[in-house]
Tab-separated table of C-alpha atoms in Angstrom:
chain	number	residue	atom	x	y	z
A	1	UNK	CA	-58.728	41.466	-6.273
A	2	UNK	CA	-57.248	43.693	-3.534
A	3	UNK	CA	-55.049	41.996	-0.984
A	4	UNK	CA	-55.169	41.947	2.729
A	5	UNK	CA	-53.458	44.430	5.007
A	6	UNK	CA	-52.935	43.425	8.367
A	7	UNK	CA	-51.146	45.815	10.853
A	8	UNK	CA	-49.500	45.497	14.164
A	9	UNK	CA	-49.672	49.000	16.315
A	10	UNK	CA	-48.382	49.799	19.683
A	11	UNK	CA	-46.821	52.706	21.340
A	12	UNK	CA	-42.897	52.872	21.763
A	13	UNK	CA	-41.886	50.099	24.106
A	14	UNK	CA	-44.863	48.059	23.622
A	15	UNK	CA	-42.759	45.147	22.282
A	16	UNK	CA	-44.516	45.612	18.813
A	17	UNK	CA	-41.098	45.431	16.665
A	18	UNK	CA	-40.120	41.914	18.322
A	19	UNK	CA	-43.693	40.460	17.750
A	20	UNK	CA	-43.442	41.626	14.177
A	21	UNK	CA	-40.330	39.528	13.685
A	22	UNK	CA	-41.595	36.565	15.212
A	23	UNK	CA	-44.799	36.812	13.097
A	24	UNK	CA	-42.950	36.994	10.007
A	25	UNK	CA	-40.698	34.140	11.065
A	26	UNK	CA	-43.920	32.127	11.633
A	27	UNK	CA	-45.535	33.052	8.354
A	28	UNK	CA	-42.431	32.043	6.332
A	29	UNK	CA	-42.671	28.573	8.424
A	30	UNK	CA	-46.058	28.065	7.669
A	31	UNK	CA	-45.603	28.826	3.881
A	32	UNK	CA	-47.654	31.671	3.884
A	33	UNK	CA	-46.512	34.252	0.750
A	34	UNK	CA	-46.900	37.759	2.114
A	35	UNK	CA	-45.048	41.216	1.953
A	36	UNK	CA	-43.613	42.993	4.928
A	37	UNK	CA	-43.418	46.704	5.424
A	38	UNK	CA	-42.424	48.941	8.184
A	39	UNK	CA	-43.269	52.573	8.983
A	40	UNK	CA	-42.133	55.214	9.269
A	41	UNK	CA	-39.262	54.485	6.482
A	42	UNK	CA	-36.690	56.873	8.209
A	43	UNK	CA	-34.053	56.534	5.284
A	44	UNK	CA	-36.284	57.588	2.577
A	45	UNK	CA	-36.538	61.149	1.047
A	46	UNK	CA	-40.216	60.932	1.800
A	47	UNK	CA	-39.544	60.632	5.349
A	48	UNK	CA	-37.745	63.894	5.454
A	49	UNK	CA	-40.608	65.767	7.292
A	50	UNK	CA	-40.991	63.092	9.899
A	51	UNK	CA	-37.233	63.097	10.665
A	52	UNK	CA	-37.303	66.659	11.111
A	53	UNK	CA	-40.345	66.636	13.317
A	54	UNK	CA	-38.841	63.778	15.769
A	55	UNK	CA	-35.677	65.511	16.006
A	56	UNK	CA	-37.373	68.613	17.066
A	57	UNK	CA	-36.641	70.984	14.276
A	58	UNK	CA	-40.267	72.319	14.391
A	59	UNK	CA	-40.297	72.251	18.221
A	60	UNK	CA	-39.182	70.459	21.228
A	61	UNK	CA	-42.182	69.110	22.209
A	62	UNK	CA	-44.895	66.825	19.974
A	63	UNK	CA	-47.371	69.215	20.836
A	64	UNK	CA	-45.163	72.064	18.980
A	65	UNK	CA	-46.871	70.879	15.798
A	66	UNK	CA	-50.340	70.071	15.698
A	67	UNK	CA	-52.237	66.773	15.165
A	68	UNK	CA	-53.477	67.610	11.502
A	69	UNK	CA	-49.950	68.766	10.351
A	70	UNK	CA	-47.834	65.954	11.865
A	71	UNK	CA	-50.043	63.368	10.694
A	72	UNK	CA	-49.742	64.785	7.012
A	73	UNK	CA	-46.085	64.158	7.221
A	74	UNK	CA	-46.389	60.478	8.024
A	75	UNK	CA	-49.090	59.902	5.490
A	76	UNK	CA	-46.777	61.287	2.612
A	77	UNK	CA	-44.152	58.471	3.545
A	78	UNK	CA	-46.889	56.007	3.422
A	79	UNK	CA	-48.239	57.183	0.040
A	80	UNK	CA	-44.719	57.142	-1.147
A	81	UNK	CA	-44.370	53.311	0.304
A	82	UNK	CA	-47.619	52.226	-1.510
A	83	UNK	CA	-46.454	53.518	-4.931
A	84	UNK	CA	-42.514	52.223	-4.580
A	85	UNK	CA	-42.677	49.177	-2.190
A	86	UNK	CA	-45.964	47.228	-1.770
A	87	UNK	CA	-48.934	48.689	-4.188
A	88	UNK	CA	-48.457	46.355	-6.788
A	89	UNK	CA	-48.241	43.277	-4.441
A	90	UNK	CA	-51.712	44.503	-2.714
A	91	UNK	CA	-53.521	45.125	-6.052
A	92	UNK	CA	-52.359	41.877	-7.021
A	93	UNK	CA	-54.280	40.234	-4.092
A	94	UNK	CA	-51.451	39.227	-1.774
A	95	UNK	CA	-51.109	39.694	1.988
A	96	UNK	CA	-49.452	42.525	3.340
A	97	UNK	CA	-48.184	42.486	7.034
A	98	UNK	CA	-47.410	46.122	8.491
A	99	UNK	CA	-45.189	47.325	11.360
A	100	UNK	CA	-47.404	50.453	12.112
A	101	UNK	CA	-49.824	52.216	9.798
A	102	UNK	CA	-52.135	55.134	9.644
A	103	UNK	CA	-53.095	53.616	12.950
A	104	UNK	CA	-49.928	55.444	14.289
A	105	UNK	CA	-51.232	58.566	13.558
A	106	UNK	CA	-54.580	57.864	15.474
A	107	UNK	CA	-52.784	56.917	18.506
A	108	UNK	CA	-49.745	59.516	18.677
A	109	UNK	CA	-51.233	62.504	17.047
A	110	UNK	CA	-54.747	62.112	18.648
A	111	UNK	CA	-53.050	62.146	21.835
A	112	UNK	CA	-52.396	65.953	21.170
A	113	UNK	CA	-56.233	66.832	21.067
A	114	UNK	CA	-58.859	66.982	23.768
A	115	UNK	CA	-61.263	64.263	24.546
A	116	UNK	CA	-64.183	66.323	22.861
A	117	UNK	CA	-62.315	66.260	19.575
A	118	UNK	CA	-60.945	62.916	19.301
A	119	UNK	CA	-63.567	61.116	17.415
A	120	UNK	CA	-63.682	63.930	14.958
A	121	UNK	CA	-59.968	63.568	14.275
A	122	UNK	CA	-60.460	59.854	13.884
A	123	UNK	CA	-62.892	60.288	11.469
A	124	UNK	CA	-60.939	62.956	9.493
A	125	UNK	CA	-57.817	60.675	9.430
A	126	UNK	CA	-59.718	57.897	8.015
A	127	UNK	CA	-61.123	60.053	5.234
A	128	UNK	CA	-57.795	61.759	4.724
A	129	UNK	CA	-55.591	58.678	4.111
A	130	UNK	CA	-57.981	56.045	3.054
A	131	UNK	CA	-60.355	58.239	0.817
A	132	UNK	CA	-58.507	61.436	-0.363
A	133	UNK	CA	-54.875	59.720	-0.521
A	134	UNK	CA	-56.402	56.349	-1.548
A	135	UNK	CA	-54.192	54.337	0.553
A	136	UNK	CA	-55.570	50.821	1.449
A	137	UNK	CA	-57.687	50.501	4.792
A	138	UNK	CA	-56.315	47.717	6.872
A	139	UNK	CA	-58.296	44.505	7.053
A	140	UNK	CA	-57.027	43.437	10.484
A	141	UNK	CA	-55.517	45.700	13.162
A	142	UNK	CA	-53.794	44.456	16.243
A	143	UNK	CA	-52.796	46.443	18.992
A	144	UNK	CA	-50.428	45.506	21.756
A	145	UNK	CA	-51.311	46.986	25.028
A	146	UNK	CA	-48.673	47.877	27.820
A	147	UNK	CA	-48.190	50.303	30.629
A	148	UNK	CA	-45.957	53.613	30.783
A	149	UNK	CA	-43.439	51.867	33.065
A	150	UNK	CA	-42.925	49.047	30.726
A	151	UNK	CA	-42.869	51.408	27.813
A	152	UNK	CA	-40.129	53.479	29.296
A	153	UNK	CA	-38.196	50.565	30.715
A	154	UNK	CA	-37.648	48.964	26.992
A	155	UNK	CA	-37.174	52.170	25.506
A	156	UNK	CA	-34.084	53.264	27.814
A	157	UNK	CA	-32.744	49.480	27.472
A	158	UNK	CA	-33.031	50.116	23.681
A	159	UNK	CA	-31.181	53.082	23.858
A	160	UNK	CA	-28.398	51.797	25.735
A	161	UNK	CA	-28.004	48.776	23.819
A	162	UNK	CA	-28.122	50.977	20.117
A	163	UNK	CA	-26.312	54.136	21.433
A	164	UNK	CA	-29.384	55.963	20.183
A	165	UNK	CA	-31.071	59.110	21.781
A	166	UNK	CA	-34.911	59.364	22.212
A	167	UNK	CA	-36.923	61.324	19.637
A	168	UNK	CA	-39.525	63.884	20.860
A	169	UNK	CA	-42.164	60.938	20.931
A	170	UNK	CA	-40.284	59.161	23.619
A	171	UNK	CA	-38.879	61.825	25.704
A	172	UNK	CA	-41.985	62.881	27.572
A	173	UNK	CA	-43.800	60.662	30.019
A	174	UNK	CA	-47.015	62.782	29.812
A	175	UNK	CA	-47.207	62.385	26.198
A	176	UNK	CA	-46.708	58.634	26.422
A	177	UNK	CA	-49.407	58.639	29.025
A	178	UNK	CA	-51.561	60.361	26.642
A	179	UNK	CA	-51.047	57.910	23.770
A	180	UNK	CA	-52.064	54.889	25.971
A	181	UNK	CA	-55.348	56.968	26.645
A	182	UNK	CA	-55.735	57.636	23.167
A	183	UNK	CA	-54.900	54.116	21.817
A	184	UNK	CA	-57.774	52.948	24.108
A	185	UNK	CA	-60.238	55.233	22.370
A	186	UNK	CA	-59.040	54.123	18.839
A	187	UNK	CA	-59.370	50.620	19.643
A	188	UNK	CA	-63.162	51.258	20.481
A	189	UNK	CA	-63.609	53.740	17.603
A	190	UNK	CA	-61.913	51.463	15.060
A	191	UNK	CA	-62.709	48.165	16.300
A	192	UNK	CA	-59.133	47.303	16.759
A	193	UNK	CA	-58.093	43.628	18.266
A	194	UNK	CA	-56.129	44.546	21.775
A	195	UNK	CA	-53.693	42.209	23.031
A	196	UNK	CA	-53.546	42.559	26.988
A	197	UNK	CA	-50.421	43.098	28.721
A	198	UNK	CA	-51.574	41.591	31.822
A	199	UNK	CA	-53.002	37.675	32.479
A	200	UNK	CA	-56.036	36.960	34.387
A	201	UNK	CA	-54.004	37.004	37.547
A	202	UNK	CA	-52.387	40.449	36.956
A	203	UNK	CA	-49.139	39.045	35.667
A	204	UNK	CA	-47.595	40.384	32.378
A	205	UNK	CA	-47.926	37.826	29.710
A	206	UNK	CA	-44.806	36.734	28.305
A	207	UNK	CA	-43.508	37.398	24.765
A	208	UNK	CA	-44.287	33.900	23.636
A	209	UNK	CA	-47.869	34.059	25.017
A	210	UNK	CA	-48.686	37.393	23.322
A	211	UNK	CA	-47.248	36.089	20.122
A	212	UNK	CA	-49.637	32.994	20.297
A	213	UNK	CA	-52.608	35.494	20.586
A	214	UNK	CA	-51.511	37.575	17.870
A	215	UNK	CA	-50.712	34.681	15.501
A	216	UNK	CA	-53.955	32.973	16.554
A	217	UNK	CA	-55.893	36.166	15.093
A	218	UNK	CA	-53.949	36.288	12.030
A	219	UNK	CA	-54.332	32.602	11.350
A	220	UNK	CA	-58.017	32.836	12.043
A	221	UNK	CA	-58.389	35.743	9.604
A	222	UNK	CA	-56.233	34.185	6.789
A	223	UNK	CA	-57.523	30.733	7.345
A	224	UNK	CA	-54.100	29.143	7.562
């Protein structure tokens, strides 16, 4: 019996990585057995094309590599990861928690396309990775919504703290804004769960409040 694949998704600066770590800690504390995976795997040979793309070797802007071509770069890394890291666990029926997945291609690469081509791309992406490449389809996708301003602020803070430079997905405000709009379309198209960034009073939800919402969805799905 196949396992259960749960994905946390969000654009750069959405707080996704912090939430992912907190969810992993909570699952461990609750005694839930799971495997955790993070994409892309920047230090692996299968990520060579992703690294080249993000560092501008094929053009200084994301749009210099079309949505379909760039999607294949990331899909190759996922295929290698499935074969090398977590495929056996999944096929043995275990729970897999992933920080990003095919879902990131939908958001980041789909943002390069005009509105009238977006749903065709979403359908192509699902067929390409889940049918043609035979990668597992997620059972549950949780998307962390945010704003352009919050995203930019968090990325600049991270760059200062880690002494790293922004890649081509992080440099351009217009690209990030398109990603947010595309993510909203993807949520509706695929049926992802959306974690809002504001409460009913228009105030940004705290990290802990968002985490409670995320963990509640996961617990309900897993019945833990």
